Coordinates of C-alpha atoms in Angstrom, one line a residue:
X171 CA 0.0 0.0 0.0
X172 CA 2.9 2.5 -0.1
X173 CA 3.1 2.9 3.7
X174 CA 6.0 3.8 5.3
X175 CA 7.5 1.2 7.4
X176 CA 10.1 3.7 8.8
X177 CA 8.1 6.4 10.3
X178 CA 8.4 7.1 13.8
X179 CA 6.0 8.9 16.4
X180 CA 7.1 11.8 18.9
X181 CA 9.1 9.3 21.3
X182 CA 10.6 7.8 17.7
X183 CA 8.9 4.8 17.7
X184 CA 7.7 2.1 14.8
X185 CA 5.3 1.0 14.3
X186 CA 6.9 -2.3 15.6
X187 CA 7.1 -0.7 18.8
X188 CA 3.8 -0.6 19.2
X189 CA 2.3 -4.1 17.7
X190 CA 0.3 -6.5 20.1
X191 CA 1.4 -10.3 20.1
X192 CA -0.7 -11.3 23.3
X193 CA -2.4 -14.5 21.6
X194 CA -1.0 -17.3 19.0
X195 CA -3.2 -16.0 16.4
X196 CA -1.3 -13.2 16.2
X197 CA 2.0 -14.3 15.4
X198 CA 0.7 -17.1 12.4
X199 CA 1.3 -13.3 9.9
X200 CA 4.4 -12.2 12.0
X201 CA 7.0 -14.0 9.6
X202 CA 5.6 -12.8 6.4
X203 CA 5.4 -9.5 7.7
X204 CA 9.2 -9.7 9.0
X205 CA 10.0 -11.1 5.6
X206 CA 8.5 -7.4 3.8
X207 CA 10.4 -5.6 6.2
X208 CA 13.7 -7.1 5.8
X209 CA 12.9 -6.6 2.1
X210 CA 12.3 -3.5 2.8
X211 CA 15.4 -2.7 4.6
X212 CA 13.4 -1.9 7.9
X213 CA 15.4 -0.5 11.2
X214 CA 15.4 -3.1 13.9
X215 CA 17.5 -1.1 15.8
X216 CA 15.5 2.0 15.9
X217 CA 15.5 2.9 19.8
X218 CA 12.5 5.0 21.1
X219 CA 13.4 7.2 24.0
X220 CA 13.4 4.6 26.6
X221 CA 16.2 3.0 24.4
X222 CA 13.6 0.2 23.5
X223 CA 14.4 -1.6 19.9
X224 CA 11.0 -3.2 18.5
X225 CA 12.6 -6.3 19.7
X226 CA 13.1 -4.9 23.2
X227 CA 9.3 -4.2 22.9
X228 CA 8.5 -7.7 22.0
X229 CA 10.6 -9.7 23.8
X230 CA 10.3 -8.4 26.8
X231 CA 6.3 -9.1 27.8
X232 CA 5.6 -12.2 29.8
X233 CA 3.7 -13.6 26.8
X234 CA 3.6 -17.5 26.8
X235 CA 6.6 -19.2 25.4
X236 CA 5.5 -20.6 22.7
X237 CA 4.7 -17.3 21.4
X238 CA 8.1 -16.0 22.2
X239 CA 9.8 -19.0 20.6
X240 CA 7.8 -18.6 17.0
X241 CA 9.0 -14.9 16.9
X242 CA 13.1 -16.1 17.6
X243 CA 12.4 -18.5 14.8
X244 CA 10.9 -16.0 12.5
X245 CA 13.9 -14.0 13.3
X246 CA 16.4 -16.6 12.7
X247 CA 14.4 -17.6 9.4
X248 CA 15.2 -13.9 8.2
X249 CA 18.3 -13.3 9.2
X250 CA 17.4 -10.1 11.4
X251 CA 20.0 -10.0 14.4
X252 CA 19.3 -9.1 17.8
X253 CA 20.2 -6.0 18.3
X254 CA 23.1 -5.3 21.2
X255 CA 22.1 -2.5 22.7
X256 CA 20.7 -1.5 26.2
X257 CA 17.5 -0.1 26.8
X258 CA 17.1 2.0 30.1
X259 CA 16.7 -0.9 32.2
X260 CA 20.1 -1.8 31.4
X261 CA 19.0 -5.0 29.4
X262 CA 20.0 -5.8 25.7
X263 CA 17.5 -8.2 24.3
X264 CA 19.0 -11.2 24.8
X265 CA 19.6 -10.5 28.5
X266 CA 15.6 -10.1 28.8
X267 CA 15.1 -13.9 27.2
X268 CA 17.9 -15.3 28.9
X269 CA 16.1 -13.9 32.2
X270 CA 12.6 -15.9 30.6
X271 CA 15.0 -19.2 29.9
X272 CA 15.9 -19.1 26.6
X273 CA 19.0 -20.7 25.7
X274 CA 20.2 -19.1 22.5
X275 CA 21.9 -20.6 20.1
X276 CA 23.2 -17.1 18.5
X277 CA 26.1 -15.6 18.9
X278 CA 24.8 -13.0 21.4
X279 CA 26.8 -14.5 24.8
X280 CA 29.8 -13.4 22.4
X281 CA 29.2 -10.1 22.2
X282 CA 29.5 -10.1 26.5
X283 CA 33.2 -10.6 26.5
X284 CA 33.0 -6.7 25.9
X285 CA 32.0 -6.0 29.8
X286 CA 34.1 -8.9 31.3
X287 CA 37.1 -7.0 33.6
X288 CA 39.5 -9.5 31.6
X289 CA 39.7 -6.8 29.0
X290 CA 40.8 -4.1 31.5
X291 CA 44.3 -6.3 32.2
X292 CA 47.0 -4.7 30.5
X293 CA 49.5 -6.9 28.5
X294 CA 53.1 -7.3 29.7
X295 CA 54.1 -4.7 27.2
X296 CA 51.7 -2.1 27.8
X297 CA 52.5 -2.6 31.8
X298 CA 56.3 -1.6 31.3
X299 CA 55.5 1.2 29.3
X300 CA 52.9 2.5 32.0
X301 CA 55.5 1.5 34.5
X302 CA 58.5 3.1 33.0
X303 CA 58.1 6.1 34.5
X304 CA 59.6 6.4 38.2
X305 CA 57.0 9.5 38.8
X306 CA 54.1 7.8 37.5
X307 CA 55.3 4.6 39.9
X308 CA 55.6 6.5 42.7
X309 CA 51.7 7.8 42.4
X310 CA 50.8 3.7 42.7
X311 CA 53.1 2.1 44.4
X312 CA 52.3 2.6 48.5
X313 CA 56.0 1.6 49.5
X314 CA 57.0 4.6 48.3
X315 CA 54.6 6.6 49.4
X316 CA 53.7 5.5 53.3
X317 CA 51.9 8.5 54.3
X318 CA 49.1 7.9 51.4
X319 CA 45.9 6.3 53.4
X320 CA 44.6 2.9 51.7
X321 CA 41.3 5.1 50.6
X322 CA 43.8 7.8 48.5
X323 CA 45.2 4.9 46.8
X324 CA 41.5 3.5 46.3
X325 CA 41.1 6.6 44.8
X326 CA 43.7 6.7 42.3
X327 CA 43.0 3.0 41.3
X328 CA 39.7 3.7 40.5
X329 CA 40.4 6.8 38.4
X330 CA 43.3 4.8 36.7
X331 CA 40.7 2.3 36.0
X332 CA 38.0 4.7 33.9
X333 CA 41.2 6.2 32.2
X334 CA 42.5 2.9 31.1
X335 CA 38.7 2.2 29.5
X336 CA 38.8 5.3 27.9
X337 CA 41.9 4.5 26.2
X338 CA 41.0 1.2 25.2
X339 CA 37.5 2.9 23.5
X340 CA 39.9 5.5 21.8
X341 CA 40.5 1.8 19.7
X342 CA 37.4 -0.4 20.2
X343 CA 34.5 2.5 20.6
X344 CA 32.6 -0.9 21.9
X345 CA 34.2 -1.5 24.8
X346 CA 32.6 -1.2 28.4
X347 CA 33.6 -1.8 31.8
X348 CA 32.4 -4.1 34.0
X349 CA 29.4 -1.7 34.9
X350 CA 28.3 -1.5 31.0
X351 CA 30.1 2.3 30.9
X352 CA 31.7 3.1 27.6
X353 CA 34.6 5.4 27.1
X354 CA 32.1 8.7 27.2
X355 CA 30.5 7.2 30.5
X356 CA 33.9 7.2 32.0
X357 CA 35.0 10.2 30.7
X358 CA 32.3 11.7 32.6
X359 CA 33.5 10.3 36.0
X360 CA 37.2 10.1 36.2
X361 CA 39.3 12.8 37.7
X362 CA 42.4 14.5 35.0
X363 CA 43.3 16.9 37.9
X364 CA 44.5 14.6 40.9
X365 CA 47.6 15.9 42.4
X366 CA 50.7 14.3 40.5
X367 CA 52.2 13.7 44.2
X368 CA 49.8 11.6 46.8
X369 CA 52.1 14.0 49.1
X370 CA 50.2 16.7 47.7
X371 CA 46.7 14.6 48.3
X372 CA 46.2 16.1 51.7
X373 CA 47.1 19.1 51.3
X374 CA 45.5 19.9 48.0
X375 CA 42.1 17.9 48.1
X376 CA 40.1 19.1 45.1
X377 CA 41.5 21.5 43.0
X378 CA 39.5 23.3 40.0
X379 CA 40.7 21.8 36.8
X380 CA 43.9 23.4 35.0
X381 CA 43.9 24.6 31.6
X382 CA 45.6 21.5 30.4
X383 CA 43.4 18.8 32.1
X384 CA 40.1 21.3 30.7
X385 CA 42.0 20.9 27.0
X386 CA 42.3 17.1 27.8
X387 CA 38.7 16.3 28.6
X388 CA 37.9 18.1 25.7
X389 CA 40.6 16.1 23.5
X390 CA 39.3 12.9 25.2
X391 CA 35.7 13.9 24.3
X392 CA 36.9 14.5 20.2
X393 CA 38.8 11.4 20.1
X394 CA 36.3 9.1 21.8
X395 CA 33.7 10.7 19.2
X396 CA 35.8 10.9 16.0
X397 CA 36.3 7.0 17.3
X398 CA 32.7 5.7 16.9
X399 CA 31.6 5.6 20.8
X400 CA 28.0 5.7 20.8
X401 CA 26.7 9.0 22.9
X402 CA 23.6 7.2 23.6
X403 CA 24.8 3.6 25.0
X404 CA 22.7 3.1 27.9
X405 CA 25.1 1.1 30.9
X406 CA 23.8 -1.5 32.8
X407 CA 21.9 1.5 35.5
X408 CA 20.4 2.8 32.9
X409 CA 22.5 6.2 32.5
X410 CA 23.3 7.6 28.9
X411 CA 26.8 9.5 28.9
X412 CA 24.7 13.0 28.9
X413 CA 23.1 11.5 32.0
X414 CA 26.6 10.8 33.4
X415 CA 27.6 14.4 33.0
X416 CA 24.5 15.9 34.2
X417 CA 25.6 13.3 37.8
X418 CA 28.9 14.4 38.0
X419 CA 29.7 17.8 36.9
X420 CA 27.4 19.7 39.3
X421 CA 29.9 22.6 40.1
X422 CA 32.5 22.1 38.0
X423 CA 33.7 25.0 35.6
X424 CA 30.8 26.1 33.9
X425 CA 32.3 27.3 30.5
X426 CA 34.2 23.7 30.0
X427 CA 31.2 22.0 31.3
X428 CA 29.0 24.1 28.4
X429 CA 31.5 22.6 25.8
X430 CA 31.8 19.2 26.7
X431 CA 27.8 18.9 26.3
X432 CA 27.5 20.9 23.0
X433 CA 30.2 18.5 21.7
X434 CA 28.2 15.8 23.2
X435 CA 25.0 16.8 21.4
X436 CA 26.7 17.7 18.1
X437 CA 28.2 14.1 18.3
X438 CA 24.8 12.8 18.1
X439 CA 23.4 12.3 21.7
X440 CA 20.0 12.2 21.9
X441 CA 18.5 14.5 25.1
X442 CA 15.0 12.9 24.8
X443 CA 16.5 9.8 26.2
X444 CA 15.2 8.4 29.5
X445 CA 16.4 6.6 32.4
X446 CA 15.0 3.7 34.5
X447 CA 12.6 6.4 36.4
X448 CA 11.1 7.8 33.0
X449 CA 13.4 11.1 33.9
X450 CA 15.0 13.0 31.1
X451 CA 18.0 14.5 31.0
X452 CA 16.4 17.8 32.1
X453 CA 14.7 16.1 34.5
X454 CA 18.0 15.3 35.7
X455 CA 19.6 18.7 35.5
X456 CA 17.0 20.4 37.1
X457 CA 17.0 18.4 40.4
X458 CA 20.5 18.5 40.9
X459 CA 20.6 22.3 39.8
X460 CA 22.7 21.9 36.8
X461 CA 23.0 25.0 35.3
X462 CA 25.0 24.3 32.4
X463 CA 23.1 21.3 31.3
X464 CA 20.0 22.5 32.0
X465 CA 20.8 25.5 29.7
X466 CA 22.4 23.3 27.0
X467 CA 19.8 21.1 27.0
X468 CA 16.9 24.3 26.8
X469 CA 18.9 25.9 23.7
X470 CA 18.2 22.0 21.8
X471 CA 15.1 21.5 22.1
X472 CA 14.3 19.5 25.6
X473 CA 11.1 18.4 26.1
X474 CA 10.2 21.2 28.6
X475 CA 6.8 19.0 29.3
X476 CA 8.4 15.4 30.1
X477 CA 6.9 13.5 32.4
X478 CA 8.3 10.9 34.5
X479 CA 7.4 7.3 35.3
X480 CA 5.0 8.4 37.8
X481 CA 3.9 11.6 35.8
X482 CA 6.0 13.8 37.7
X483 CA 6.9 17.5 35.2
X484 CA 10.2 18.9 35.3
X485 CA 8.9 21.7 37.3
X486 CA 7.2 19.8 40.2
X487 CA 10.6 17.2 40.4
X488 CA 12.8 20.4 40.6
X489 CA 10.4 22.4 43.3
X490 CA 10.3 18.8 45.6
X491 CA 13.9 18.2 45.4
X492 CA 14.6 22.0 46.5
X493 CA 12.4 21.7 49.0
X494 CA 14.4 18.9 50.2
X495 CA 17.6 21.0 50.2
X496 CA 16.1 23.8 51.8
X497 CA 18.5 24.1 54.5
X498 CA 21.5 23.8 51.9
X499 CA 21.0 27.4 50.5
X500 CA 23.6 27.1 47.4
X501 CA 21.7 23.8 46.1
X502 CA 18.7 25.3 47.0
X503 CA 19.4 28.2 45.2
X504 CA 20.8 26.0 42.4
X505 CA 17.7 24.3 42.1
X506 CA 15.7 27.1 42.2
X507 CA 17.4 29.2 39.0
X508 CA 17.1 25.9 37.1
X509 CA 13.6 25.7 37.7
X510 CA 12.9 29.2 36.8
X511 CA 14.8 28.5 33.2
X512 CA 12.7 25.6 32.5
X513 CA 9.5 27.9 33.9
X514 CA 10.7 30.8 31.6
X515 CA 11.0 28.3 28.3
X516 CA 7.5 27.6 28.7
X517 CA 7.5 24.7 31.1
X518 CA 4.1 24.0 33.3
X519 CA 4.0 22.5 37.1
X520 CA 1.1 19.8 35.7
X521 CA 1.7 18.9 32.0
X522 CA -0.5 16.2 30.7
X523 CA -0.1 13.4 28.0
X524 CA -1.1 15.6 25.4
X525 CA 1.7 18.5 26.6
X526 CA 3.9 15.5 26.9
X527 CA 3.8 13.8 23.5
X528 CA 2.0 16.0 21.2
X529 CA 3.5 17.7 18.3
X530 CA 4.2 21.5 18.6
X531 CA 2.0 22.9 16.4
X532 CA -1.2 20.4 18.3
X533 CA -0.4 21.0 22.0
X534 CA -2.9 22.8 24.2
X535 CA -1.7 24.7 27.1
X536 CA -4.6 26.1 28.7
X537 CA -2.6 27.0 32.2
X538 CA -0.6 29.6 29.4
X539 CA -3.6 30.3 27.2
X540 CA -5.6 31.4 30.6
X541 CA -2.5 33.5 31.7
X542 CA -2.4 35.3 28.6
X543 CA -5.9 35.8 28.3
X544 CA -6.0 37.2 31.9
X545 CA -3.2 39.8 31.0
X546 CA -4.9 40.9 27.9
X547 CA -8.6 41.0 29.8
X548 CA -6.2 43.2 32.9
X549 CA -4.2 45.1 30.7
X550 CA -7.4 46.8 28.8
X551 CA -8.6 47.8 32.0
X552 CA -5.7 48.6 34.0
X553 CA -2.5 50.9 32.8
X554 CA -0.6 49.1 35.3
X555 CA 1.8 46.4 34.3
X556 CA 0.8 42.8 34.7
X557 CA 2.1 40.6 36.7
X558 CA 5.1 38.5 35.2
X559 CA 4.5 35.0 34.3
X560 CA 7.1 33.5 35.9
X561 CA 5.7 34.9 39.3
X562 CA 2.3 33.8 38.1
X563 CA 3.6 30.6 37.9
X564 CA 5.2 30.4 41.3
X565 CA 2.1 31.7 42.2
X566 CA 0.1 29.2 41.4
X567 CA 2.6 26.8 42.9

């Protein structure tokens, strides 16, 4: 009929996404119809913003198991791979039948070797050249440093941990810790400004990044990009690397934090992703008072009308969590400005589905269509000024 297999709605789903296979009689047309797709050169890996494939979608129902078994075989009749990625549960698909006891017979327990800790052990080679340096053994060796405390070494392990896995992405963009975190996750978390002396450790405890660790996160960021690491790999929590960011660089430099997530975004991540509480991005932001990312992800488009899980808005997640850091005045304040940005771009304290998922040019605000039409219906019989909206807003709140 001319339709068009690859169209996707608001939350960039298929149509797949969306299909019912609750009964046998449903699935007797489901390998002729994955036979037209394939022909058709159909995306099975399309992810919607919960990181769902259409496979995700179907697999992951408790429908019977002879159901589940007649759509593997229609997949393995057609050649259509499972797709490897996560979803915000942290699940590929293959995870979510192995958890229903299928025993595949694919190759998909190969693809795991990537998240095994055996590919974090450095070769004999690559250990001497690490090693080679007296000052760079002096940082990890505790004999010759006795007045570092066993946690300060902790600390250095772990960092030299997420460094070596950004290294080793820098040549296979694929591979993951054992926590599911790519290169870009890890580049979000580890620390380029440690004291080159642990003698130094107590005495300098956290200083602001210098101009040449800010140019290395940036040339990190480039280089893991330019490499093929995918900006939108979920780990196994259910964090995107924007996510990551938005978690750990809370009051760090503003301007280098501004530029790290532009190059993320230009780089391809997608900000309408979710996590495993339904909570975008700027969900995320605005509760921890981001600033930066809360303005980065504003000036891109966010979904200023997201809802959470439970239907939570942006607005309403942001007032509660200030409210609980009410005797922490900074974070209060924090949270506060970011809420007022996302109030200012248009954002409302109770959006609905329609709000939510409609397209632009279809939504209905009637809290902001009453507002206005109050100012207009004031401002004709009144010469003072009305009442801004972002105070009609708190207002209301």
């Amino acid at each position: 009929m001319g339709a068009n297999v690859q169209a996707l709605n608001n939350a960039d789903q298929t149509f797949l996404h969306l299909i019912n296979l609750s009964d046998i009689s449903s699935t007797r047309d489901l390998p002729l119809l994955l036979g037209a797709l394939v022909k058709r050169g159909f995306n099975f890996g399309q992810q919607d913003h919960n990181g769902q494939t259409a496979l995700h979608s179907v697999t992951q129902h408790l429908a019977p198991w002879k159901i589940l078994s007649g759509i593997l075989q229609g997949f393995q009749f057609h050649g259509i791979e499972l797709p490897v990625c996560r979803n915000n549960q942290g699940h590929t698909v293959a995870e979510q039948l192995r958890e229903q006891g299928f025993k595949l017979q694919w190759p998909y327990d190969e693809y795991a070797s990537l998240t095994t800790t055996a590919g974090l052990i450095l070769s004999a080679h690559q250990h001497s050249a690490l090693t080679s340096n007296s000052a760079d053994y002096q940082i990890i060796n505790p004999d010759r440093v006795p007045s570092a405390s066993h946690d300060v070494l902790q600390e250095y392990e772990k960092h030299a941990e997420l460094l070596r896995t950004i290294v080793r992405a820098g040549n296979d963009p694929s591979f993951e810790d054992s926590e599911g975190r790519n290169g870009l996750h890890c580049l979000a978390e580890v620390r380029l400004d440690l004291p080159t002396s642990l003698r130094k450790v107590d005495s300098e405890p956290c200083s602001v990044p210098t101009k040449s660790s800010s140019s290395a996160w940036e040339q990190y960021m480039d280089q893991l990009l330019t490499a093929g690491v995918n900006p939108n790999r979920y780990d196994r929590n259910g964090h995107t690397p924007f996510m990551a960011f938005a978690h750990h660089w809370r009051g760090k430099d503003e301007d280098l934090t501004t530029r790290l997530l532009e190059r993320l975004v230009t780089g391809g991540a997608n900000i309408h992703r979710r996590n495993q509480l339904g909570e975008t991005a700027l969900h995320i932001a605005v509760k921890l008072g981001h600033r930066a990312a809360t303005k980065v992800l504003l000036s891109h488009g966010a979904n200023i009308h997201a809802r959470t899980c439970t239907g939570q808005g942006i607005l309403s997640l942001g007032i509660k969590h200030s409210n609980l850091a009410i005797n922490d005045e900074i974070l209060y304040a924090q949270i506060s400005l970011c809420v007022c940005l996302v109030a200012n771009a248009g954002g409302i304290s109770t959006p609905t589905i329609l709000h939510e998922w409609a397209s632009p040019d279809f939504r209905v605000l009637p809290d902001q269509q009453a507002q206005a039409q109050d100012k207009v219906t004031k401002s004709k019989e009144t010469d003072r000024p009305t009442t801004p909206v972002i105070l009609q807003i708190f207002t209301k709140w």
